Amino acid sequence: MAFSADELRVLRGALAIALHPAPLQDEDVQDCLRLAESVDEAVREAGRLRAFLLDDLARYRGALPGSVTGYLGLLRDALTAGYDPGVDDLAALRALRANPAAAELLAHCQILAERSVRTRLARVSQATGSPAPAAALAPRTRLLALPGGRAAGDEPKPNPPSGPAPGDRPVPKPSEVFPPRRRPVPPPPPEERAAG
């Protein structure tokens, strides 16, 4: 948000009066009210622009993969404006991860989504007065390997028995359950019917 020189003068005066209370002239009160109205209108306009951007983002996400370039650009703009990526955005980026720009944006969005979840958990725990689970707030670590994972993979595995197990009924083929339909024979032309 940018203020004009006149609006900055009014804002500076209002801040000075807030710090050092003094009686205001009617003209100063009117200037402060006009500035407040301008700020409120700017906030409403920012809300309308944000709603338009998110609607546009949803339209581009719905048209993926054909709209990948536009979608990535809109998502970057939305993230810059403070948008928290949702489940749909993460799923779309995972589907596009073959694209290097989408893969980079996916990594960034995963960090933002994780941070957003932690913030919400902290707020809930503060509101309820119960401590947040330590596992929920601890940084996530990647599972690199399980003990014995590679050693177990080197051992030969027994071959599974081929064919149905004793006592199991074989599953019928679709052609056995649903025989092919017979095409109806067309009736003979009217000339042959009259001759016979």
Short mmCIF file of C-alpha atoms in Angstrom, two decimals:
data_model
loop_
_atom_site.label_atom_id
_atom_site.label_comp_id
_atom_site.label_asym_id
_atom_site.label_seq_id
_atom_site.Cartn_x
_atom_site.Cartn_y
_atom_site.Cartn_z
CA MET A 1 0.00 0.00 0.00
CA ALA A 2 1.37 3.43 -0.92
CA PHE A 3 0.37 6.74 0.65
CA SER A 4 0.31 10.06 -1.13
CA ALA A 5 2.25 13.02 0.31
CA ASP A 6 -0.99 14.49 1.72
CA GLU A 7 -1.99 11.18 3.30
CA LEU A 8 1.45 10.85 4.86
CA ARG A 9 1.08 14.34 6.35
CA VAL A 10 -2.27 13.36 7.89
CA LEU A 11 -0.85 10.06 9.14
CA ARG A 12 2.17 11.77 10.70
CA GLY A 13 -0.14 14.26 12.43
CA ALA A 14 -2.41 11.48 13.73
CA LEU A 15 0.58 9.58 15.11
CA ALA A 16 1.93 12.71 16.78
CA ILE A 17 -1.45 13.32 18.41
CA ALA A 18 -1.61 9.69 19.54
CA LEU A 19 1.79 10.06 21.22
CA HIS A 20 1.13 13.53 22.66
CA PRO A 21 -2.62 14.02 23.08
CA ALA A 22 -3.82 17.48 22.16
CA PRO A 23 -7.13 18.98 21.05
CA LEU A 24 -7.84 18.52 17.33
CA GLN A 25 -9.26 21.02 14.92
CA ASP A 26 -12.31 19.98 12.86
CA GLU A 27 -10.24 20.00 9.67
CA ASP A 28 -7.72 17.55 11.19
CA VAL A 29 -10.54 15.23 12.32
CA GLN A 30 -12.02 15.26 8.79
CA ASP A 31 -8.58 14.52 7.29
CA CYS A 32 -8.13 11.55 9.65
CA LEU A 33 -11.60 10.20 8.78
CA ARG A 34 -10.88 10.51 5.04
CA LEU A 35 -7.55 8.70 5.51
CA ALA A 36 -9.28 5.93 7.47
CA GLU A 37 -11.84 5.56 4.66
CA SER A 38 -9.05 5.41 2.07
CA VAL A 39 -7.21 2.72 4.05
CA ASP A 40 -10.44 0.72 4.47
CA GLU A 41 -11.12 0.94 0.72
CA ALA A 42 -7.56 -0.18 -0.05
CA VAL A 43 -7.99 -3.17 2.29
CA ARG A 44 -11.30 -4.10 0.62
CA GLU A 45 -9.69 -3.79 -2.83
CA ALA A 46 -6.80 -6.00 -1.72
CA GLY A 47 -9.34 -8.58 -0.55
CA ARG A 48 -11.14 -8.45 -3.91
CA LEU A 49 -7.84 -8.84 -5.78
CA ARG A 50 -6.87 -11.78 -3.58
CA ALA A 51 -10.23 -13.49 -4.19
CA PHE A 52 -9.85 -12.92 -7.95
CA LEU A 53 -6.30 -14.32 -7.89
CA LEU A 54 -7.39 -17.44 -5.98
CA ASP A 55 -10.34 -18.00 -8.37
CA ASP A 56 -7.98 -17.63 -11.32
CA LEU A 57 -5.54 -20.04 -9.67
CA ALA A 58 -8.32 -22.62 -9.24
CA ARG A 59 -9.30 -22.26 -12.92
CA TYR A 60 -5.72 -22.77 -14.09
CA ARG A 61 -5.30 -25.72 -11.70
CA GLY A 62 -8.43 -27.29 -13.19
CA ALA A 63 -7.01 -26.93 -16.71
CA LEU A 64 -3.71 -28.66 -15.92
CA PRO A 65 -1.48 -29.98 -17.46
CA GLY A 66 -2.16 -27.69 -20.44
CA SER A 67 -1.97 -24.53 -18.34
CA VAL A 68 1.22 -25.38 -16.44
CA THR A 69 3.06 -22.12 -17.22
CA GLY A 70 0.15 -19.89 -16.24
CA TYR A 71 -0.61 -21.97 -13.16
CA LEU A 72 2.96 -21.83 -11.86
CA GLY A 73 3.09 -18.05 -12.38
CA LEU A 74 -0.24 -17.51 -10.61
CA LEU A 75 0.78 -19.78 -7.75
CA ARG A 76 4.02 -17.81 -7.29
CA ASP A 77 1.99 -14.56 -7.21
CA ALA A 78 -0.43 -16.03 -4.69
CA LEU A 79 2.41 -17.26 -2.47
CA THR A 80 3.98 -13.80 -2.59
CA ALA A 81 0.64 -12.35 -1.46
CA GLY A 82 0.64 -14.63 1.60
CA TYR A 83 -1.38 -17.58 0.26
CA ASP A 84 -0.88 -20.91 2.05
CA PRO A 85 -0.78 -23.70 -0.54
CA GLY A 86 -3.63 -26.17 -0.13
CA VAL A 87 -3.93 -29.89 -0.68
CA ASP A 88 -5.07 -29.33 -4.29
CA ASP A 89 -1.99 -27.23 -5.03
CA LEU A 90 0.37 -29.81 -3.55
CA ALA A 91 -1.32 -32.62 -5.51
CA ALA A 92 -1.13 -30.60 -8.75
CA LEU A 93 2.55 -29.83 -8.20
CA ARG A 94 3.31 -33.48 -7.43
CA ALA A 95 1.70 -34.44 -10.75
CA LEU A 96 3.86 -31.84 -12.52
CA ARG A 97 7.15 -32.58 -10.72
CA ALA A 98 8.78 -33.68 -14.00
CA ASN A 99 8.84 -29.95 -14.81
CA PRO A 100 11.88 -28.42 -13.00
CA ALA A 101 10.02 -25.20 -12.14
CA ALA A 102 7.12 -27.20 -10.68
CA ALA A 103 9.51 -29.40 -8.69
CA GLU A 104 11.19 -26.33 -7.20
CA LEU A 105 7.82 -24.77 -6.39
CA LEU A 106 6.65 -28.06 -4.83
CA ALA A 107 9.61 -28.06 -2.43
CA HIS A 108 8.84 -24.46 -1.45
CA CYS A 109 5.10 -25.17 -1.03
CA GLN A 110 5.77 -28.22 1.15
CA ILE A 111 7.84 -26.06 3.51
CA LEU A 112 5.10 -23.40 3.62
CA ALA A 113 2.35 -25.98 4.19
CA GLU A 114 4.32 -27.63 7.00
CA ARG A 115 4.97 -24.24 8.63
CA SER A 116 1.27 -23.38 8.34
CA VAL A 117 0.24 -26.64 10.02
CA ARG A 118 2.70 -26.06 12.86
CA THR A 119 1.37 -22.53 13.36
CA ARG A 120 -2.22 -23.78 13.50
CA LEU A 121 -1.27 -26.53 15.96
CA ALA A 122 0.48 -23.98 18.18
CA ARG A 123 -2.59 -21.70 18.10
CA VAL A 124 -4.91 -24.57 18.98
CA SER A 125 -2.69 -25.64 21.86
CA GLN A 126 -2.58 -22.05 23.15
CA ALA A 127 -6.35 -21.68 22.86
CA THR A 128 -7.08 -24.95 24.65
CA GLY A 129 -4.26 -24.57 27.16
CA SER A 130 -2.95 -28.05 26.42
CA PRO A 131 0.61 -28.44 25.21
CA ALA A 132 1.01 -29.32 21.55
CA PRO A 133 2.32 -32.81 20.95
CA ALA A 134 6.11 -32.72 20.70
CA ALA A 135 6.00 -34.94 17.63
CA ALA A 136 3.71 -32.48 15.87
CA LEU A 137 6.04 -29.51 16.44
CA ALA A 138 9.36 -31.30 16.01
CA PRO A 139 11.08 -30.82 12.68
CA ARG A 140 10.36 -33.63 10.25
CA THR A 141 13.23 -35.91 9.39
CA ARG A 142 13.42 -38.08 6.33
CA LEU A 143 13.62 -41.83 6.74
CA LEU A 144 16.83 -42.75 5.01
CA ALA A 145 17.11 -46.50 5.68
CA LEU A 146 15.80 -49.20 7.93
CA PRO A 147 18.24 -51.49 9.72
CA GLY A 148 18.61 -54.74 7.81
CA GLY A 149 16.84 -53.31 4.77
CA ARG A 150 19.68 -53.89 2.31
CA ALA A 151 20.89 -57.11 3.91
CA ALA A 152 17.38 -58.56 3.76
CA GLY A 153 17.20 -57.55 0.08
CA ASP A 154 20.37 -59.55 -0.75
CA GLU A 155 19.00 -62.86 0.54
CA PRO A 156 17.27 -65.05 -2.03
CA LYS A 157 13.53 -65.07 -1.61
CA PRO A 158 11.55 -68.30 -1.96
CA ASN A 159 9.56 -68.53 -5.17
CA PRO A 160 5.81 -68.28 -4.61
CA PRO A 161 3.94 -71.44 -5.65
CA SER A 162 2.48 -71.23 -9.11
CA GLY A 163 -1.15 -72.04 -9.70
CA PRO A 164 -4.06 -71.93 -7.29
CA ALA A 165 -3.59 -73.09 -3.73
CA PRO A 166 -5.24 -76.41 -2.84
CA GLY A 167 -8.89 -75.90 -1.97
CA ASP A 168 -9.15 -72.56 -3.84
CA ARG A 169 -11.62 -72.33 -6.67
CA PRO A 170 -10.24 -70.95 -9.91
CA VAL A 171 -11.53 -67.55 -10.94
CA PRO A 172 -13.54 -67.82 -14.18
CA LYS A 173 -12.60 -65.71 -17.18
CA PRO A 174 -14.98 -62.94 -18.21
CA SER A 175 -15.71 -64.79 -21.48
CA GLU A 176 -16.86 -67.80 -19.45
CA VAL A 177 -19.18 -65.74 -17.26
CA PHE A 178 -20.49 -63.44 -20.00
CA PRO A 179 -20.67 -65.30 -23.34
CA PRO A 180 -20.38 -63.14 -26.46
CA ARG A 181 -23.62 -61.67 -27.74
CA ARG A 182 -25.05 -62.99 -30.95
CA ARG A 183 -25.76 -60.35 -33.53
CA PRO A 184 -29.36 -60.39 -34.71
CA VAL A 185 -29.86 -61.62 -38.27
CA PRO A 186 -31.43 -58.87 -40.38
CA PRO A 187 -34.79 -59.80 -41.92
CA PRO A 188 -34.74 -60.62 -45.65
CA PRO A 189 -35.55 -57.78 -48.03
CA PRO A 190 -39.27 -57.38 -48.87
CA GLU A 191 -38.78 -58.68 -52.46
CA GLU A 192 -37.57 -62.12 -51.25
CA ARG A 193 -40.49 -62.40 -48.80
CA ALA A 194 -43.02 -61.73 -51.55
CA ALA A 195 -41.41 -64.26 -53.92
CA GLY A 196 -41.35 -67.08 -51.37
#
